[in-house]
Amino acid sequence: VPPDASDREIIQMAQKAFNNNNYRLATRYYNELLQRYGDNPVDLVIGNYEIAHIAIRKKDYKTAVPLLNDVLAMYEDAPVGSLPASYKVLAQNDLKKIPDDLRSSISAIGKNNALPIC
């Protein structure tokens, strides 16, 4: 990733990798987005959601559930309209793709035992 790449440029690179089914590279780009721009709530939502979405595609629910829960929690704490509404809906839809028993058991682990993103 070029050192002067904007958040939008990094997201575009990640989407291109994702569209080419290169989930590993897409995840690396989203982690770079979080590293550089994670203090921006919108980029934090996008990065966490997209990493979780990739994990859903790979059926890596232990990674996806905590990230999706974090995304939804960000909406609870944010002023209305400050975050893109679409990611809340997308996170809710991705959570519904996970079997109920798995989702419940993973959520019960708690944030202290959450697995690392990478």
Tab-separated table of N, CA and C in Angstrom:
chain	number	residue	atom	x	y	z
A	1	VAL	N	0.860	-1.175	0.000
A	1	VAL	CA	0.000	0.000	0.000
A	1	VAL	C	0.903	1.235	0.000
A	2	PRO	N	0.716	2.099	-0.959
A	2	PRO	CA	1.530	3.314	-0.975
A	2	PRO	C	1.362	4.102	0.319
A	3	PRO	N	2.435	4.667	0.833
A	3	PRO	CA	2.341	5.374	2.119
A	3	PRO	C	1.400	6.574	2.098
A	4	ASP	N	1.155	7.134	0.929
A	4	ASP	CA	0.282	8.306	0.851
A	4	ASP	C	-1.136	7.953	0.384
A	5	ALA	N	-1.479	6.669	0.368
A	5	ALA	CA	-2.809	6.249	-0.076
A	5	ALA	C	-3.871	6.753	0.901
A	6	SER	N	-4.940	7.294	0.349
A	6	SER	CA	-6.052	7.756	1.175
A	6	SER	C	-6.882	6.556	1.635
A	7	ASP	N	-7.775	6.815	2.567
A	7	ASP	CA	-8.651	5.740	3.019
A	7	ASP	C	-9.491	5.203	1.865
A	8	ARG	N	-9.992	6.082	1.015
A	8	ARG	CA	-10.806	5.648	-0.127
A	8	ARG	C	-9.984	4.796	-1.099
A	9	GLU	N	-8.733	5.151	-1.314
A	9	GLU	CA	-7.875	4.373	-2.210
A	9	GLU	C	-7.608	2.985	-1.652
A	10	ILE	N	-7.389	2.903	-0.343
A	10	ILE	CA	-7.159	1.604	0.287
A	10	ILE	C	-8.418	0.738	0.189
A	11	ILE	N	-9.575	1.345	0.407
A	11	ILE	CA	-10.831	0.606	0.288
A	11	ILE	C	-11.013	0.103	-1.144
A	12	GLN	N	-10.681	0.923	-2.130
A	12	GLN	CA	-10.784	0.489	-3.532
A	12	GLN	C	-9.857	-0.692	-3.813
A	13	MET	N	-8.621	-0.640	-3.294
A	13	MET	CA	-7.685	-1.745	-3.494
A	13	MET	C	-8.222	-3.015	-2.845
A	14	ALA	N	-8.789	-2.868	-1.651
A	14	ALA	CA	-9.346	-4.019	-0.938
A	14	ALA	C	-10.534	-4.602	-1.693
A	15	GLN	N	-11.402	-3.747	-2.206
A	15	GLN	CA	-12.565	-4.232	-2.955
A	15	GLN	C	-12.139	-4.955	-4.234
A	16	LYS	N	-11.118	-4.439	-4.878
A	16	LYS	CA	-10.620	-5.097	-6.083
A	16	LYS	C	-10.091	-6.492	-5.750
A	17	ALA	N	-9.328	-6.599	-4.666
A	17	ALA	CA	-8.809	-7.901	-4.241
A	17	ALA	C	-9.963	-8.837	-3.882
A	18	PHE	N	-10.962	-8.320	-3.168
A	18	PHE	CA	-12.121	-9.117	-2.789
A	18	PHE	C	-12.855	-9.621	-4.034
A	19	ASN	N	-13.076	-8.731	-4.987
A	19	ASN	CA	-13.781	-9.107	-6.220
A	19	ASN	C	-13.026	-10.160	-7.022
A	20	ASN	N	-11.703	-10.223	-6.833
A	20	ASN	CA	-10.875	-11.243	-7.474
A	20	ASN	C	-10.718	-12.476	-6.593
A	21	ASN	N	-11.542	-12.569	-5.541
A	21	ASN	CA	-11.515	-13.692	-4.589
A	21	ASN	C	-10.184	-13.844	-3.878
A	22	ASN	N	-9.425	-12.758	-3.787
A	22	ASN	CA	-8.166	-12.773	-3.050
A	22	ASN	C	-8.457	-12.210	-1.652
A	23	TYR	N	-9.065	-13.067	-0.825
A	23	TYR	CA	-9.508	-12.632	0.495
A	23	TYR	C	-8.349	-12.290	1.422
A	24	ARG	N	-7.256	-12.987	1.274
A	24	ARG	CA	-6.095	-12.701	2.115
A	24	ARG	C	-5.580	-11.288	1.856
A	25	LEU	N	-5.447	-10.917	0.584
A	25	LEU	CA	-4.973	-9.577	0.246
A	25	LEU	C	-6.001	-8.522	0.658
A	26	ALA	N	-7.270	-8.793	0.425
A	26	ALA	CA	-8.312	-7.846	0.821
A	26	ALA	C	-8.259	-7.601	2.330
A	27	THR	N	-8.086	-8.660	3.106
A	27	THR	CA	-7.993	-8.525	4.561
A	27	THR	C	-6.778	-7.693	4.948
A	28	ARG	N	-5.664	-7.910	4.261
A	28	ARG	CA	-4.463	-7.105	4.538
A	28	ARG	C	-4.734	-5.625	4.284
A	29	TYR	N	-5.414	-5.321	3.184
A	29	TYR	CA	-5.746	-3.927	2.889
A	29	TYR	C	-6.672	-3.336	3.955
A	30	TYR	N	-7.675	-4.093	4.364
A	30	TYR	CA	-8.589	-3.567	5.386
A	30	TYR	C	-7.883	-3.389	6.726
A	31	ASN	N	-6.962	-4.283	7.049
A	31	ASN	CA	-6.183	-4.092	8.274
A	31	ASN	C	-5.316	-2.839	8.170
A	32	GLU	N	-4.778	-2.583	6.982
A	32	GLU	CA	-3.996	-1.357	6.764
A	32	GLU	C	-4.896	-0.130	6.914
A	33	LEU	N	-6.108	-0.217	6.403
A	33	LEU	CA	-7.079	0.871	6.569
A	33	LEU	C	-7.299	1.154	8.054
A	34	LEU	N	-7.494	0.102	8.832
A	34	LEU	CA	-7.715	0.267	10.265
A	34	LEU	C	-6.478	0.833	10.960
A	35	GLN	N	-5.309	0.381	10.526
A	35	GLN	CA	-4.064	0.860	11.123
A	35	GLN	C	-3.906	2.364	10.888
A	36	ARG	N	-4.151	2.791	9.658
A	36	ARG	CA	-3.923	4.193	9.296
A	36	ARG	C	-5.076	5.118	9.649
A	37	TYR	N	-6.292	4.634	9.471
A	37	TYR	CA	-7.452	5.515	9.568
A	37	TYR	C	-8.496	5.037	10.578
A	38	GLY	N	-8.120	4.111	11.452
A	38	GLY	CA	-9.063	3.544	12.406
A	38	GLY	C	-9.605	4.526	13.426
A	39	ASP	N	-8.993	5.704	13.522
A	39	ASP	CA	-9.531	6.715	14.437
A	39	ASP	C	-10.748	7.433	13.832
A	40	ASN	N	-10.979	7.218	12.541
A	40	ASN	CA	-12.165	7.754	11.871
A	40	ASN	C	-13.280	6.712	12.035
A	41	PRO	N	-14.375	7.052	12.710
A	41	PRO	CA	-15.432	6.060	12.959
A	41	PRO	C	-15.987	5.401	11.695
A	42	VAL	N	-16.099	6.138	10.610
A	42	VAL	CA	-16.624	5.559	9.376
A	42	VAL	C	-15.663	4.497	8.841
A	43	ASP	N	-14.364	4.809	8.810
A	43	ASP	CA	-13.384	3.829	8.346
A	43	ASP	C	-13.306	2.636	9.285
A	44	LEU	N	-13.498	2.870	10.570
A	44	LEU	CA	-13.494	1.779	11.546
A	44	LEU	C	-14.662	0.825	11.279
A	45	VAL	N	-15.830	1.363	11.021
A	45	VAL	CA	-16.998	0.536	10.706
A	45	VAL	C	-16.755	-0.245	9.418
A	46	ILE	N	-16.291	0.452	8.378
A	46	ILE	CA	-16.063	-0.198	7.088
A	46	ILE	C	-15.026	-1.309	7.217
A	47	GLY	N	-13.886	-1.007	7.815
A	47	GLY	CA	-12.817	-2.005	7.949
A	47	GLY	C	-13.254	-3.219	8.738
A	48	ASN	N	-13.871	-2.985	9.889
A	48	ASN	CA	-14.308	-4.116	10.714
A	48	ASN	C	-15.386	-4.926	10.022
A	49	TYR	N	-16.351	-4.240	9.399
A	49	TYR	CA	-17.397	-4.979	8.704
A	49	TYR	C	-16.807	-5.822	7.572
A	50	GLU	N	-15.960	-5.226	6.754
A	50	GLU	CA	-15.442	-5.947	5.585
A	50	GLU	C	-14.575	-7.141	5.994
A	51	ILE	N	-13.787	-6.995	7.049
A	51	ILE	CA	-13.004	-8.130	7.543
A	51	ILE	C	-13.947	-9.231	8.035
A	52	ALA	N	-15.003	-8.838	8.729
A	52	ALA	CA	-15.995	-9.816	9.203
A	52	ALA	C	-16.695	-10.482	8.026
A	53	HIS	N	-17.016	-9.708	7.008
A	53	HIS	CA	-17.699	-10.259	5.835
A	53	HIS	C	-16.821	-11.293	5.122
A	54	ILE	N	-15.541	-11.009	5.032
A	54	ILE	CA	-14.608	-11.983	4.448
A	54	ILE	C	-14.580	-13.241	5.312
A	55	ALA	N	-14.562	-13.053	6.621
A	55	ALA	CA	-14.568	-14.206	7.530
A	55	ALA	C	-15.841	-15.035	7.351
A	56	ILE	N	-16.979	-14.386	7.139
A	56	ILE	CA	-18.236	-15.103	6.885
A	56	ILE	C	-18.093	-15.947	5.619
A	57	ARG	N	-17.526	-15.358	4.580
A	57	ARG	CA	-17.332	-16.092	3.321
A	57	ARG	C	-16.492	-17.341	3.539
A	58	LYS	N	-15.530	-17.251	4.466
A	58	LYS	CA	-14.636	-18.374	4.747
A	58	LYS	C	-15.183	-19.275	5.857
A	59	LYS	N	-16.393	-18.967	6.327
A	59	LYS	CA	-17.022	-19.696	7.434
A	59	LYS	C	-16.174	-19.661	8.706
A	60	ASP	N	-15.437	-18.560	8.875
A	60	ASP	CA	-14.625	-18.325	10.070
A	60	ASP	C	-15.461	-17.484	11.034
A	61	TYR	N	-16.434	-18.124	11.634
A	61	TYR	CA	-17.392	-17.422	12.465
A	61	TYR	C	-16.780	-16.882	13.757
A	62	LYS	N	-15.740	-17.525	14.255
A	62	LYS	CA	-15.094	-17.048	15.490
A	62	LYS	C	-14.457	-15.674	15.292
A	63	THR	N	-14.054	-15.380	14.083
A	63	THR	CA	-13.532	-14.046	13.777
A	63	THR	C	-14.684	-13.093	13.478
A	64	ALA	N	-15.669	-13.565	12.739
A	64	ALA	CA	-16.745	-12.699	12.255
A	64	ALA	C	-17.660	-12.177	13.359
A	65	VAL	N	-18.089	-13.047	14.258
A	65	VAL	CA	-19.105	-12.658	15.245
A	65	VAL	C	-18.654	-11.484	16.111
A	66	PRO	N	-17.470	-11.520	16.727
A	66	PRO	CA	-17.077	-10.370	17.553
A	66	PRO	C	-16.973	-9.073	16.746
A	67	LEU	N	-16.470	-9.164	15.522
A	67	LEU	CA	-16.351	-7.957	14.697
A	67	LEU	C	-17.721	-7.402	14.333
A	68	LEU	N	-18.643	-8.282	13.952
A	68	LEU	CA	-19.989	-7.823	13.610
A	68	LEU	C	-20.689	-7.227	14.834
A	69	ASN	N	-20.503	-7.838	15.982
A	69	ASN	CA	-21.076	-7.283	17.212
A	69	ASN	C	-20.476	-5.918	17.523
A	70	ASP	N	-19.172	-5.767	17.284
A	70	ASP	CA	-18.527	-4.462	17.501
A	70	ASP	C	-19.092	-3.410	16.554
A	71	VAL	N	-19.293	-3.795	15.294
A	71	VAL	CA	-19.868	-2.857	14.322
A	71	VAL	C	-21.246	-2.401	14.803
A	72	LEU	N	-22.087	-3.335	15.203
A	72	LEU	CA	-23.426	-2.978	15.655
A	72	LEU	C	-23.374	-2.119	16.918
A	73	ALA	N	-22.435	-2.392	17.799
A	73	ALA	CA	-22.291	-1.586	19.020
A	73	ALA	C	-21.898	-0.144	18.682
A	74	MET	N	-21.117	0.033	17.623
A	74	MET	CA	-20.724	1.384	17.221
A	74	MET	C	-21.957	2.211	16.848
A	75	TYR	N	-22.945	1.570	16.251
A	75	TYR	CA	-24.168	2.287	15.878
A	75	TYR	C	-24.977	2.684	17.101
A	76	GLU	N	-24.921	1.880	18.149
A	76	GLU	CA	-25.653	2.204	19.371
A	76	GLU	C	-25.087	3.447	20.034
A	77	ASP	N	-23.779	3.636	19.918
A	77	ASP	CA	-23.110	4.741	20.599
A	77	ASP	C	-22.943	5.989	19.735
A	78	ALA	N	-23.188	5.878	18.441
A	78	ALA	CA	-22.935	6.996	17.526
A	78	ALA	C	-24.178	7.866	17.356
A	79	PRO	N	-23.961	9.165	17.158
A	79	PRO	CA	-25.099	10.032	16.838
A	79	PRO	C	-25.767	9.573	15.531
A	80	VAL	N	-27.066	9.694	15.471
A	80	VAL	CA	-27.828	9.279	14.290
A	80	VAL	C	-27.279	9.991	13.057
A	81	GLY	N	-27.029	9.209	12.002
A	81	GLY	CA	-26.561	9.765	10.744
A	81	GLY	C	-25.060	9.949	10.633
A	82	SER	N	-24.322	9.669	11.708
A	82	SER	CA	-22.870	9.876	11.661
A	82	SER	C	-22.135	8.694	11.024
A	83	LEU	N	-22.793	7.549	10.941
A	83	LEU	CA	-22.219	6.363	10.303
A	83	LEU	C	-23.128	5.934	9.158
A	84	PRO	N	-22.542	5.350	8.099
A	84	PRO	CA	-23.386	4.912	6.981
A	84	PRO	C	-24.340	3.799	7.414
A	85	ALA	N	-25.628	4.043	7.227
A	85	ALA	CA	-26.663	3.104	7.684
A	85	ALA	C	-26.539	1.733	7.028
A	86	SER	N	-26.006	1.682	5.823
A	86	SER	CA	-25.938	0.418	5.084
A	86	SER	C	-25.112	-0.635	5.818
A	87	TYR	N	-24.049	-0.221	6.511
A	87	TYR	CA	-23.201	-1.205	7.181
A	87	TYR	C	-23.884	-1.826	8.389
A	88	LYS	N	-24.796	-1.110	9.016
A	88	LYS	CA	-25.562	-1.696	10.113
A	88	LYS	C	-26.435	-2.831	9.583
A	89	VAL	N	-27.111	-2.572	8.474
A	89	VAL	CA	-27.974	-3.583	7.859
A	89	VAL	C	-27.138	-4.769	7.376
A	90	LEU	N	-26.002	-4.483	6.740
A	90	LEU	CA	-25.132	-5.553	6.256
A	90	LEU	C	-24.627	-6.420	7.409
A	91	ALA	N	-24.242	-5.784	8.525
A	91	ALA	CA	-23.765	-6.545	9.688
A	91	ALA	C	-24.878	-7.423	10.248
A	92	GLN	N	-26.082	-6.870	10.341
A	92	GLN	CA	-27.212	-7.664	10.831
A	92	GLN	C	-27.476	-8.851	9.909
A	93	ASN	N	-27.413	-8.616	8.597
A	93	ASN	CA	-27.648	-9.702	7.638
A	93	ASN	C	-26.570	-10.773	7.723
A	94	ASP	N	-25.310	-10.363	7.891
A	94	ASP	CA	-24.243	-11.358	8.008
A	94	ASP	C	-24.391	-12.187	9.281
A	95	LEU	N	-24.797	-11.562	10.374
A	95	LEU	CA	-25.015	-12.323	11.612
A	95	LEU	C	-26.100	-13.377	11.421
A	96	LYS	N	-27.110	-13.062	10.626
A	96	LYS	CA	-28.197	-14.013	10.378
A	96	LYS	C	-27.731	-15.231	9.580
A	97	LYS	N	-26.608	-15.117	8.891
A	97	LYS	CA	-26.080	-16.231	8.105
A	97	LYS	C	-25.407	-17.288	8.978
A	98	ILE	N	-25.123	-16.930	10.217
A	98	ILE	CA	-24.428	-17.832	11.134
A	98	ILE	C	-25.472	-18.635	11.897
A	99	PRO	N	-25.308	-19.959	11.954
A	99	PRO	CA	-26.265	-20.769	12.724
A	99	PRO	C	-26.415	-20.230	14.153
A	100	ASP	N	-27.655	-20.187	14.640
A	100	ASP	CA	-27.958	-19.592	15.943
A	100	ASP	C	-27.095	-20.136	17.076
A	101	ASP	N	-26.926	-21.462	17.118
A	101	ASP	CA	-26.166	-22.048	18.223
A	101	ASP	C	-24.705	-21.597	18.188
A	102	LEU	N	-24.124	-21.501	17.001
A	102	LEU	CA	-22.744	-21.034	16.889
A	102	LEU	C	-22.631	-19.571	17.275
A	103	ARG	N	-23.559	-18.759	16.782
A	103	ARG	CA	-23.530	-17.324	17.075
A	103	ARG	C	-23.628	-17.087	18.578
A	104	SER	N	-24.517	-17.809	19.230
A	104	SER	CA	-24.697	-17.650	20.673
A	104	SER	C	-23.463	-18.079	21.446
A	105	SER	N	-22.874	-19.204	21.072
A	105	SER	CA	-21.705	-19.690	21.813
A	105	SER	C	-20.499	-18.784	21.594
A	106	ILE	N	-20.350	-18.253	20.402
A	106	ILE	CA	-19.223	-17.347	20.135
A	106	ILE	C	-19.429	-16.031	20.865
A	107	SER	N	-20.642	-15.505	20.861
A	107	SER	CA	-20.935	-14.244	21.554
A	107	SER	C	-20.700	-14.386	23.052
A	108	ALA	N	-20.928	-15.584	23.581
A	108	ALA	CA	-20.770	-15.813	25.013
A	108	ALA	C	-19.308	-15.796	25.452
A	109	ILE	N	-18.402	-15.987	24.505
A	109	ILE	CA	-16.972	-15.977	24.845
A	109	ILE	C	-16.581	-14.642	25.449
A	110	GLY	N	-17.099	-13.572	24.894
A	110	GLY	CA	-16.797	-12.247	25.407
A	110	GLY	C	-15.600	-11.619	24.736
A	111	LYS	N	-15.502	-10.320	24.866
A	111	LYS	CA	-14.446	-9.571	24.176
A	111	LYS	C	-13.050	-9.910	24.706
A	112	ASN	N	-12.927	-10.261	25.974
A	112	ASN	CA	-11.599	-10.541	26.527
A	112	ASN	C	-10.948	-11.752	25.885
A	113	ASN	N	-11.772	-12.649	25.370
A	113	ASN	CA	-11.244	-13.854	24.752
A	113	ASN	C	-11.396	-13.856	23.239
A	114	ALA	N	-11.730	-12.695	22.680
A	114	ALA	CA	-11.931	-12.615	21.229
A	114	ALA	C	-10.635	-12.932	20.512
A	115	LEU	N	-10.779	-13.524	19.356
A	115	LEU	CA	-9.615	-13.897	18.557
A	115	LEU	C	-9.076	-12.684	17.816
A	116	PRO	N	-7.789	-12.677	17.488
A	116	PRO	CA	-7.226	-11.559	16.739
A	116	PRO	C	-7.812	-11.496	15.326
A	117	ILE	N	-7.769	-10.315	14.746
A	117	ILE	CA	-8.354	-10.074	13.432
A	117	ILE	C	-7.608	-10.835	12.341
A	118	CYS	N	-6.321	-10.876	12.396
A	118	CYS	CA	-5.559	-11.502	11.307
A	118	CYS	C	-5.482	-12.965	11.544
